[in-house]
Amino acid sequence: MKKVALVTGSSRGIGAATAEVLAENGWSVCINYIERADKAEALAAELRGKGCEVMTCRCDVAEADSVKKMTAEIEKTLGPVTLLVNNAGIAKQQQFQDITPGTWKRIFDVNVNGCFNCTQAVLGNMLHEHDGCIVNISSIWGSHGASCEAAYSATKHAIIGLTRSLAAELAPTGIRVNCVAPGVIDTDMVKVLGQETLDMLAKEVIPLGRLGKPEEIAEAVLFLANSRYTTGHVLGVDGGFII
Ligand code: NDP
């Protein structure tokens, strides 16, 4: 089957690096974004320049109907999705008492319901083909707690639960479901922590002594996409943060 990947949230950061690595390794890739069309189009142009087949699609993964339209468009343009990378995610650092119901809901809508919407939208074809691969992006905070990250951490725990349960359910069909749990990766998402905190984390907390690079998460996604006897696995890529 033609290798077609949907990487959600791939205009920037980990998703962009993943789209690039997959495209360079023979996948036709849909670059999804919500706001930064400029970034998505620039990445698409760069990859097309290298001879890769890519498309871009604006879609809020929290909106089930938009996700269905996106996957239909991908099918028409590239073919049915055979690899789904559920990467789109948002975070907000605040004390639990300050989280509004709206913020709590939006973080769950994007991080968890986004995975649900995208997975349901691509699963029909995968089930038909008895083949396919899903890689979810969780976090070190998907297995450990973090102060001022209750909503984010709860969604990332949910993603690990979803990964393991779906892997068990889908294994007899040949569809594999795995997860990457990144540590602190140098993207826009962690810039809000401030350079001083990031330097402190690198020097004093992360055993490998530095932040991770987006392409190091992309390589883990590529490994799981190719590792045909691996399912239900949570691969930590965190410089030893969680040992
Ligand atoms: P960034 O904030 O750098 O990028 C987020 C990406 O997601 C952008 O492409 C953004 O699009 C897109 N996006 C946001 N909301 C939506 C939405 N509702 N629908 C579609 N796309 C959306 O994040 P990172 O690259 O750092 O993080 C990627 C994933 O990795 C997230 O799930 C995050 O939780 C996880 N992670 C990150 C870590 C880190 O240290 N950076 C650590 C552990 C996990 P646009 O450009 O249009 O805004």
mmCIF file of N, CA, C and O and ligand atoms in Angstrom, residues 7-17 31-40 57-63 67 70 86-91 106 109-111 114-115 118 136-142 152 155-156 159 180-191 193 198 211-212 214 217 237, ligand 1:
data_model
loop_
_atom_site.group_PDB
_atom_site.id
_atom_site.type_symbol
_atom_site.label_atom_id
_atom_site.label_comp_id
_atom_site.label_asym_id
_atom_site.label_seq_id
_atom_site.Cartn_x
_atom_site.Cartn_y
_atom_site.Cartn_z
ATOM 1 N N VAL A 7 0.234 13.898 9.910
ATOM 2 C CA VAL A 7 0.887 14.330 11.158
ATOM 3 C C VAL A 7 0.120 15.553 11.636
ATOM 4 O O VAL A 7 0.190 16.630 11.016
ATOM 5 N N THR A 8 -0.635 15.412 12.702
ATOM 6 C CA THR A 8 -1.412 16.559 13.169
ATOM 7 C C THR A 8 -0.471 17.571 13.843
ATOM 8 O O THR A 8 0.541 17.192 14.444
ATOM 9 N N GLY A 9 -0.814 18.845 13.696
ATOM 10 C CA GLY A 9 0.019 19.895 14.298
ATOM 11 C C GLY A 9 1.438 19.853 13.777
ATOM 12 O O GLY A 9 2.392 19.788 14.554
ATOM 13 N N SER A 10 1.584 19.925 12.429
ATOM 14 C CA SER A 10 2.939 19.755 11.882
ATOM 15 C C SER A 10 3.461 21.006 11.166
ATOM 16 O O SER A 10 4.359 20.922 10.344
ATOM 17 N N SER A 11 2.904 22.155 11.503
ATOM 18 C CA SER A 11 3.439 23.403 10.949
ATOM 19 C C SER A 11 4.691 23.850 11.706
ATOM 20 O O SER A 11 5.487 24.632 11.179
ATOM 21 N N ARG A 12 4.840 23.367 12.937
ATOM 22 C CA ARG A 12 5.962 23.812 13.787
ATOM 23 C C ARG A 12 6.426 22.659 14.676
ATOM 24 O O ARG A 12 5.719 21.662 14.827
ATOM 25 N N GLY A 13 7.573 22.857 15.303
ATOM 26 C CA GLY A 13 8.014 21.999 16.404
ATOM 27 C C GLY A 13 8.171 20.526 16.047
ATOM 28 O O GLY A 13 8.661 20.168 14.966
ATOM 29 N N ILE A 14 7.754 19.681 16.970
ATOM 30 C CA ILE A 14 7.928 18.234 16.824
ATOM 31 C C ILE A 14 7.180 17.710 15.594
ATOM 32 O O ILE A 14 7.693 16.869 14.847
ATOM 33 N N GLY A 15 5.979 18.228 15.365
ATOM 34 C CA GLY A 15 5.189 17.773 14.216
ATOM 35 C C GLY A 15 5.872 18.096 12.898
ATOM 36 O O GLY A 15 5.908 17.262 11.985
ATOM 37 N N ALA A 16 6.436 19.301 12.796
ATOM 38 C CA ALA A 16 7.122 19.694 11.555
ATOM 39 C C ALA A 16 8.332 18.796 11.311
ATOM 40 O O ALA A 16 8.557 18.332 10.185
ATOM 41 N N ALA A 17 9.097 18.532 12.361
ATOM 42 C CA ALA A 17 10.274 17.654 12.215
ATOM 43 C C ALA A 17 9.833 16.246 11.807
ATOM 44 O O ALA A 17 10.482 15.586 10.990
ATOM 45 N N ILE A 31 0.535 17.878 6.025
ATOM 46 C CA ILE A 31 0.977 18.804 7.077
ATOM 47 C C ILE A 31 -0.271 19.545 7.578
ATOM 48 O O ILE A 31 -0.854 20.341 6.859
ATOM 49 N N ASN A 32 -0.658 19.257 8.794
ATOM 50 C CA ASN A 32 -1.874 19.868 9.377
ATOM 51 C C ASN A 32 -1.481 21.012 10.318
ATOM 52 O O ASN A 32 -0.447 20.969 10.975
ATOM 53 N N TYR A 33 -2.337 22.033 10.342
ATOM 54 C CA TYR A 33 -2.085 23.180 11.232
ATOM 55 C C TYR A 33 -3.422 23.786 11.609
ATOM 56 O O TYR A 33 -4.474 23.443 11.043
ATOM 57 N N ILE A 34 -3.382 24.716 12.559
ATOM 58 C CA ILE A 34 -4.632 25.406 12.912
ATOM 59 C C ILE A 34 -4.571 26.893 12.573
ATOM 60 O O ILE A 34 -5.558 27.468 12.118
ATOM 61 N N GLU A 35 -3.400 27.523 12.743
ATOM 62 C CA GLU A 35 -3.292 28.976 12.504
ATOM 63 C C GLU A 35 -2.169 29.339 11.545
ATOM 64 O O GLU A 35 -2.330 30.235 10.719
ATOM 65 N N ARG A 36 -1.034 28.691 11.709
ATOM 66 C CA ARG A 36 0.178 29.137 11.012
ATOM 67 C C ARG A 36 0.288 28.563 9.611
ATOM 68 O O ARG A 36 1.175 27.744 9.314
ATOM 69 N N ALA A 37 -0.601 29.030 8.731
ATOM 70 C CA ALA A 37 -0.557 28.588 7.327
ATOM 71 C C ALA A 37 0.802 28.905 6.722
ATOM 72 O O ALA A 37 1.338 28.133 5.917
ATOM 73 N N ASP A 38 1.393 30.052 7.125
ATOM 74 C CA ASP A 38 2.690 30.446 6.564
ATOM 75 C C ASP A 38 3.756 29.396 6.832
ATOM 76 O O ASP A 38 4.517 28.999 5.950
ATOM 77 N N LYS A 39 3.767 28.896 8.064
ATOM 78 C CA LYS A 39 4.768 27.876 8.441
ATOM 79 C C LYS A 39 4.509 26.576 7.691
ATOM 80 O O LYS A 39 5.429 25.916 7.212
ATOM 81 N N ALA A 40 3.229 26.184 7.632
ATOM 82 C CA ALA A 40 2.875 24.922 6.960
ATOM 83 C C ALA A 40 3.252 24.987 5.483
ATOM 84 O O ALA A 40 3.849 24.040 4.942
ATOM 85 N N CYS A 57 -3.122 21.112 5.221
ATOM 86 C CA CYS A 57 -4.551 21.189 5.520
ATOM 87 C C CYS A 57 -4.780 21.897 6.851
ATOM 88 O O CYS A 57 -4.263 21.466 7.891
ATOM 89 N N ARG A 58 -5.556 22.988 6.799
ATOM 90 C CA ARG A 58 -5.956 23.652 8.039
ATOM 91 C C ARG A 58 -7.112 22.881 8.642
ATOM 92 O O ARG A 58 -8.111 22.603 7.972
ATOM 93 N N CYS A 59 -6.981 22.489 9.898
ATOM 94 C CA CYS A 59 -8.069 21.757 10.556
ATOM 95 C C CYS A 59 -7.817 21.778 12.055
ATOM 96 O O CYS A 59 -6.710 21.499 12.510
ATOM 97 N N ASP A 60 -8.855 22.126 12.807
ATOM 98 C CA ASP A 60 -8.791 22.028 14.268
ATOM 99 C C ASP A 60 -9.135 20.589 14.629
ATOM 100 O O ASP A 60 -10.268 20.147 14.419
ATOM 101 N N VAL A 61 -8.157 19.870 15.165
ATOM 102 C CA VAL A 61 -8.390 18.438 15.440
ATOM 103 C C VAL A 61 -9.494 18.218 16.479
ATOM 104 O O VAL A 61 -10.027 17.114 16.600
ATOM 105 N N ALA A 62 -9.825 19.273 17.216
ATOM 106 C CA ALA A 62 -10.893 19.152 18.218
ATOM 107 C C ALA A 62 -12.280 19.088 17.573
ATOM 108 O O ALA A 62 -13.262 18.721 18.237
ATOM 109 N N GLU A 63 -12.358 19.459 16.283
ATOM 110 C CA GLU A 63 -13.647 19.494 15.574
ATOM 111 C C GLU A 63 -13.815 18.237 14.726
ATOM 112 O O GLU A 63 -13.197 18.108 13.664
ATOM 113 N N VAL A 67 -12.244 17.269 10.956
ATOM 114 C CA VAL A 67 -11.286 16.164 10.827
ATOM 115 C C VAL A 67 -11.752 15.207 9.727
ATOM 116 O O VAL A 67 -10.943 14.747 8.905
ATOM 117 N N MET A 70 -10.939 16.744 6.502
ATOM 118 C CA MET A 70 -9.491 16.687 6.242
ATOM 119 C C MET A 70 -9.093 15.299 5.731
ATOM 120 O O MET A 70 -8.369 15.185 4.739
ATOM 121 N N ASN A 86 -0.655 11.366 15.983
ATOM 122 C CA ASN A 86 -1.473 12.280 16.784
ATOM 123 C C ASN A 86 -0.547 13.151 17.623
ATOM 124 O O ASN A 86 -0.199 12.816 18.758
ATOM 125 N N ASN A 87 -0.124 14.254 17.014
ATOM 126 C CA ASN A 87 0.890 15.113 17.646
ATOM 127 C C ASN A 87 0.333 16.442 18.153
ATOM 128 O O ASN A 87 0.850 16.997 19.120
ATOM 129 N N ALA A 88 -0.727 16.966 17.502
ATOM 130 C CA ALA A 88 -1.228 18.301 17.871
ATOM 131 C C ALA A 88 -1.518 18.348 19.364
ATOM 132 O O ALA A 88 -2.177 17.458 19.915
ATOM 133 N N GLY A 89 -1.031 19.381 20.015
ATOM 134 C CA GLY A 89 -1.258 19.482 21.451
ATOM 135 C C GLY A 89 -1.063 20.902 21.931
ATOM 136 O O GLY A 89 -0.353 21.691 21.300
ATOM 137 N N ILE A 90 -1.717 21.219 23.037
ATOM 138 C CA ILE A 90 -1.545 22.533 23.659
ATOM 139 C C ILE A 90 -1.297 22.343 25.151
ATOM 140 O O ILE A 90 -1.673 21.307 25.728
ATOM 141 N N ALA A 91 -0.676 23.345 25.747
ATOM 142 C CA ALA A 91 -0.371 23.267 27.178
ATOM 143 C C ALA A 91 -0.587 24.635 27.795
ATOM 144 O O ALA A 91 -0.483 25.655 27.111
ATOM 145 N N ARG A 106 -10.800 22.937 26.748
ATOM 146 C CA ARG A 106 -10.061 23.104 25.487
ATOM 147 C C ARG A 106 -8.826 22.201 25.460
ATOM 148 O O ARG A 106 -8.514 21.603 24.423
ATOM 149 N N ASP A 109 -10.111 18.876 24.739
ATOM 150 C CA ASP A 109 -10.660 18.812 23.371
ATOM 151 C C ASP A 109 -9.546 18.628 22.340
ATOM 152 O O ASP A 109 -9.683 17.850 21.402
ATOM 153 N N VAL A 110 -8.464 19.380 22.511
ATOM 154 C CA VAL A 110 -7.375 19.285 21.522
ATOM 155 C C VAL A 110 -6.539 18.024 21.778
ATOM 156 O O VAL A 110 -6.332 17.204 20.873
ATOM 157 N N ASN A 111 -6.063 17.854 22.999
ATOM 158 C CA ASN A 111 -5.076 16.799 23.268
ATOM 159 C C ASN A 111 -5.672 15.393 23.254
ATOM 160 O O ASN A 111 -5.025 14.455 22.782
ATOM 161 N N GLY A 114 -8.919 15.281 20.160
ATOM 162 C CA GLY A 114 -8.242 15.361 18.860
ATOM 163 C C GLY A 114 -7.750 13.985 18.428
ATOM 164 O O GLY A 114 -7.909 13.578 17.273
ATOM 165 N N CYS A 115 -7.146 13.251 19.360
ATOM 166 C CA CYS A 115 -6.687 11.873 19.051
ATOM 167 C C CYS A 115 -7.872 10.998 18.686
ATOM 168 O O CYS A 115 -7.821 10.210 17.737
ATOM 169 N N CYS A 118 -9.278 12.020 15.131
ATOM 170 C CA CYS A 118 -8.399 11.637 14.010
ATOM 171 C C CYS A 118 -8.320 10.125 13.876
ATOM 172 O O CYS A 118 -8.338 9.585 12.767
ATOM 173 N N ASN A 136 0.934 8.001 18.887
ATOM 174 C CA ASN A 136 0.427 9.115 19.691
ATOM 175 C C ASN A 136 1.589 9.797 20.414
ATOM 176 O O ASN A 136 2.513 9.123 20.867
ATOM 177 N N ILE A 137 1.507 11.118 20.521
ATOM 178 C CA ILE A 137 2.559 11.836 21.247
ATOM 179 C C ILE A 137 2.026 12.208 22.638
ATOM 180 O O ILE A 137 1.133 13.043 22.774
ATOM 181 N N SER A 138 2.588 11.551 23.631
ATOM 182 C CA SER A 138 2.231 11.859 25.019
ATOM 183 C C SER A 138 3.314 12.779 25.586
ATOM 184 O O SER A 138 3.703 13.766 24.950
ATOM 185 N N SER A 139 3.854 12.426 26.740
ATOM 186 C CA SER A 139 4.844 13.286 27.404
ATOM 187 C C SER A 139 5.371 12.529 28.626
ATOM 188 O O SER A 139 4.743 11.564 29.082
ATOM 189 N N ILE A 140 6.487 12.995 29.182
ATOM 190 C CA ILE A 140 6.906 12.451 30.478
ATOM 191 C C ILE A 140 5.813 12.700 31.516
ATOM 192 O O ILE A 140 5.674 11.948 32.470
ATOM 193 N N TRP A 141 5.010 13.762 31.287
ATOM 194 C CA TRP A 141 3.925 14.054 32.242
ATOM 195 C C TRP A 141 2.690 13.183 31.983
ATOM 196 O O TRP A 141 1.647 13.376 32.581
ATOM 197 N N GLY A 142 2.838 12.205 31.092
ATOM 198 C CA GLY A 142 1.783 11.216 30.876
ATOM 199 C C GLY A 142 1.924 10.021 31.799
ATOM 200 O O GLY A 142 1.032 9.159 31.862
ATOM 201 N N TYR A 152 -2.816 19.440 31.567
ATOM 202 C CA TYR A 152 -1.943 18.879 30.522
ATOM 203 C C TYR A 152 -1.551 17.445 30.878
ATOM 204 O O TYR A 152 -1.650 16.525 30.058
ATOM 205 N N THR A 155 -4.303 14.955 30.411
ATOM 206 C CA THR A 155 -4.533 14.574 28.999
ATOM 207 C C THR A 155 -3.443 13.623 28.511
ATOM 208 O O THR A 155 -3.714 12.710 27.740
ATOM 209 N N LYS A 156 -2.233 13.843 28.965
ATOM 210 C CA LYS A 156 -1.133 12.999 28.483
ATOM 211 C C LYS A 156 -1.203 11.596 29.099
ATOM 212 O O LYS A 156 -0.799 10.618 28.475
ATOM 213 N N ILE A 159 -3.737 9.808 26.995
ATOM 214 C CA ILE A 159 -3.194 9.359 25.702
ATOM 215 C C ILE A 159 -2.463 8.019 25.860
ATOM 216 O O ILE A 159 -2.551 7.144 24.996
ATOM 217 N N VAL A 180 4.971 7.950 21.812
ATOM 218 C CA VAL A 180 6.267 8.518 22.198
ATOM 219 C C VAL A 180 6.014 9.470 23.362
ATOM 220 O O VAL A 180 5.055 10.255 23.336
ATOM 221 N N ALA A 181 6.854 9.382 24.379
ATOM 222 C CA ALA A 181 6.732 10.269 25.541
ATOM 223 C C ALA A 181 7.975 11.156 25.613
ATOM 224 O O ALA A 181 8.987 10.790 26.230
ATOM 225 N N PRO A 182 7.911 12.330 24.975
ATOM 226 C CA PRO A 182 9.086 13.209 24.977
ATOM 227 C C PRO A 182 9.326 13.858 26.341
ATOM 228 O O PRO A 182 8.396 14.049 27.129
ATOM 229 N N GLY A 183 10.588 14.218 26.551
ATOM 230 C CA GLY A 183 10.935 15.041 27.711
ATOM 231 C C GLY A 183 10.811 16.506 27.315
ATOM 232 O O GLY A 183 9.852 16.882 26.641
ATOM 233 N N VAL A 184 11.778 17.319 27.721
ATOM 234 C CA VAL A 184 11.710 18.749 27.392
ATOM 235 C C VAL A 184 12.386 18.961 26.030
ATOM 236 O O VAL A 184 13.600 18.776 25.894
ATOM 237 N N ILE A 185 11.579 19.329 25.050
ATOM 238 C CA ILE A 185 12.061 19.449 23.671
ATOM 239 C C ILE A 185 12.044 20.929 23.272
ATOM 240 O O ILE A 185 11.093 21.658 23.594
ATOM 241 N N ASP A 186 13.080 21.341 22.579
ATOM 242 C CA ASP A 186 13.261 22.760 22.251
ATOM 243 C C ASP A 186 12.299 23.211 21.144
ATOM 244 O O ASP A 186 12.626 23.174 19.961
ATOM 245 N N THR A 187 11.098 23.606 21.551
ATOM 246 C CA THR A 187 10.080 24.099 20.605
ATOM 247 C C THR A 187 9.411 25.334 21.229
ATOM 248 O O THR A 187 9.653 25.665 22.394
ATOM 249 N N ASP A 188 8.490 25.926 20.459
ATOM 250 C CA ASP A 188 7.749 27.086 20.977
ATOM 251 C C ASP A 188 7.022 26.746 22.282
ATOM 252 O O ASP A 188 6.859 27.602 23.146
ATOM 253 N N MET A 189 6.562 25.484 22.404
ATOM 254 C CA MET A 189 5.753 25.116 23.564
ATOM 255 C C MET A 189 6.475 25.354 24.890
ATOM 256 O O MET A 189 5.859 25.732 25.884
ATOM 257 N N VAL A 190 7.782 25.111 24.913
ATOM 258 C CA VAL A 190 8.497 25.237 26.194
ATOM 259 C C VAL A 190 9.107 26.630 26.388
ATOM 260 O O VAL A 190 9.630 26.922 27.463
ATOM 261 N N LYS A 191 9.027 27.487 25.345
ATOM 262 C CA LYS A 191 9.629 28.828 25.459
ATOM 263 C C LYS A 191 8.989 29.627 26.598
ATOM 264 O O LYS A 191 9.637 30.471 27.215
ATOM 265 N N LEU A 193 8.463 28.796 29.439
ATOM 266 C CA LEU A 193 9.129 28.529 30.722
ATOM 267 C C LEU A 193 10.240 29.553 30.993
ATOM 268 O O LEU A 193 10.640 29.739 32.143
ATOM 269 N N LEU A 198 14.867 26.911 31.465
ATOM 270 C CA LEU A 198 15.306 25.882 30.508
ATOM 271 C C LEU A 198 16.781 25.540 30.738
ATOM 272 O O LEU A 198 17.171 24.363 30.710
ATOM 273 N N LEU A 211 18.380 20.079 26.357
ATOM 274 C CA LEU A 211 17.022 19.841 25.883
ATOM 275 C C LEU A 211 17.087 18.916 24.668
ATOM 276 O O LEU A 211 18.114 18.824 24.006
ATOM 277 N N GLY A 212 15.950 18.272 24.394
ATOM 278 C CA GLY A 212 15.893 17.445 23.183
ATOM 279 C C GLY A 212 15.612 18.307 21.965
ATOM 280 O O GLY A 212 15.146 19.446 22.075
ATOM 281 N N PRO A 214 13.569 18.594 18.219
ATOM 282 C CA PRO A 214 12.364 18.024 17.588
ATOM 283 C C PRO A 214 12.665 16.815 16.702
ATOM 284 O O PRO A 214 11.926 15.828 16.692
ATOM 285 N N ILE A 217 12.639 13.422 18.347
ATOM 286 C CA ILE A 217 11.314 12.800 18.532
ATOM 287 C C ILE A 217 10.851 12.229 17.189
ATOM 288 O O ILE A 217 10.294 11.120 17.134
ATOM 289 N N VAL A 237 11.542 9.426 25.233
ATOM 290 C CA VAL A 237 12.676 10.064 24.542
ATOM 291 C C VAL A 237 12.902 11.371 25.289
ATOM 292 O O VAL A 237 12.356 12.421 24.936
HETATM 293 P P1 NDP B 1 4.296 23.553 19.426
HETATM 294 O O1 NDP B 1 3.494 24.437 20.318
HETATM 295 O O2 NDP B 1 5.666 23.935 19.035
HETATM 296 O O3 NDP B 1 3.450 23.262 18.082
HETATM 297 C C1 NDP B 1 2.121 22.875 18.198
HETATM 298 C C2 NDP B 1 1.623 22.427 16.840
HETATM 299 O O4 NDP B 1 0.269 21.963 17.008
HETATM 300 C C3 NDP B 1 1.545 23.557 15.832
HETATM 301 O O5 NDP B 1 1.806 23.015 14.547
HETATM 302 C C4 NDP B 1 0.092 24.038 15.939
HETATM 303 O O6 NDP B 1 -0.398 24.634 14.738
HETATM 304 C C5 NDP B 1 -0.601 22.709 16.161
HETATM 305 N N1 NDP B 1 -1.923 22.789 16.803
HETATM 306 C C6 NDP B 1 -2.232 23.342 17.998
HETATM 307 N N2 NDP B 1 -3.554 23.201 18.242
HETATM 308 C C7 NDP B 1 -4.068 22.544 17.192
HETATM 309 C C8 NDP B 1 -5.366 22.105 16.847
HETATM 310 N N3 NDP B 1 -6.415 22.312 17.662
HETATM 311 N N4 NDP B 1 -5.555 21.452 15.674
HETATM 312 C C9 NDP B 1 -4.515 21.239 14.833
HETATM 313 N N5 NDP B 1 -3.250 21.622 15.106
HETATM 314 C C10 NDP B 1 -3.045 22.275 16.262
HETATM 315 O O7 NDP B 1 4.288 22.129 20.150
HETATM 316 P P2 NDP B 1 5.433 20.997 20.244
HETATM 317 O O8 NDP B 1 5.960 20.717 18.915
HETATM 318 O O9 NDP B 1 6.319 21.329 21.352
HETATM 319 O O10 NDP B 1 4.532 19.775 20.748
HETATM 320 C C11 NDP B 1 3.991 18.796 19.875
HETATM 321 C C12 NDP B 1 3.425 17.678 20.718
HETATM 322 O O11 NDP B 1 4.450 17.144 21.564
HETATM 323 C C13 NDP B 1 2.301 18.123 21.655
HETATM 324 O O12 NDP B 1 1.329 17.104 21.749
HETATM 325 C C14 NDP B 1 3.006 18.271 22.989
HETATM 326 O O13 NDP B 1 2.140 18.113 24.073
HETATM 327 C C15 NDP B 1 4.020 17.154 22.909
HETATM 328 N N6 NDP B 1 5.147 17.325 23.800
HETATM 329 C C16 NDP B 1 5.972 18.412 23.666
HETATM 330 C C17 NDP B 1 7.053 18.544 24.532
HETATM 331 C C18 NDP B 1 8.012 19.680 24.462
HETATM 332 O O14 NDP B 1 8.858 19.790 25.365
HETATM 333 N N7 NDP B 1 7.971 20.525 23.449
HETATM 334 C C19 NDP B 1 7.300 17.564 25.606
HETATM 335 C C20 NDP B 1 6.372 16.476 25.633
HETATM 336 C C21 NDP B 1 5.339 16.370 24.750
HETATM 337 P P3 NDP B 1 -0.186 26.232 14.423
HETATM 338 O O15 NDP B 1 1.261 26.374 14.046
HETATM 339 O O16 NDP B 1 -1.092 26.476 13.275
HETATM 340 O O17 NDP B 1 -0.533 26.976 15.670
#
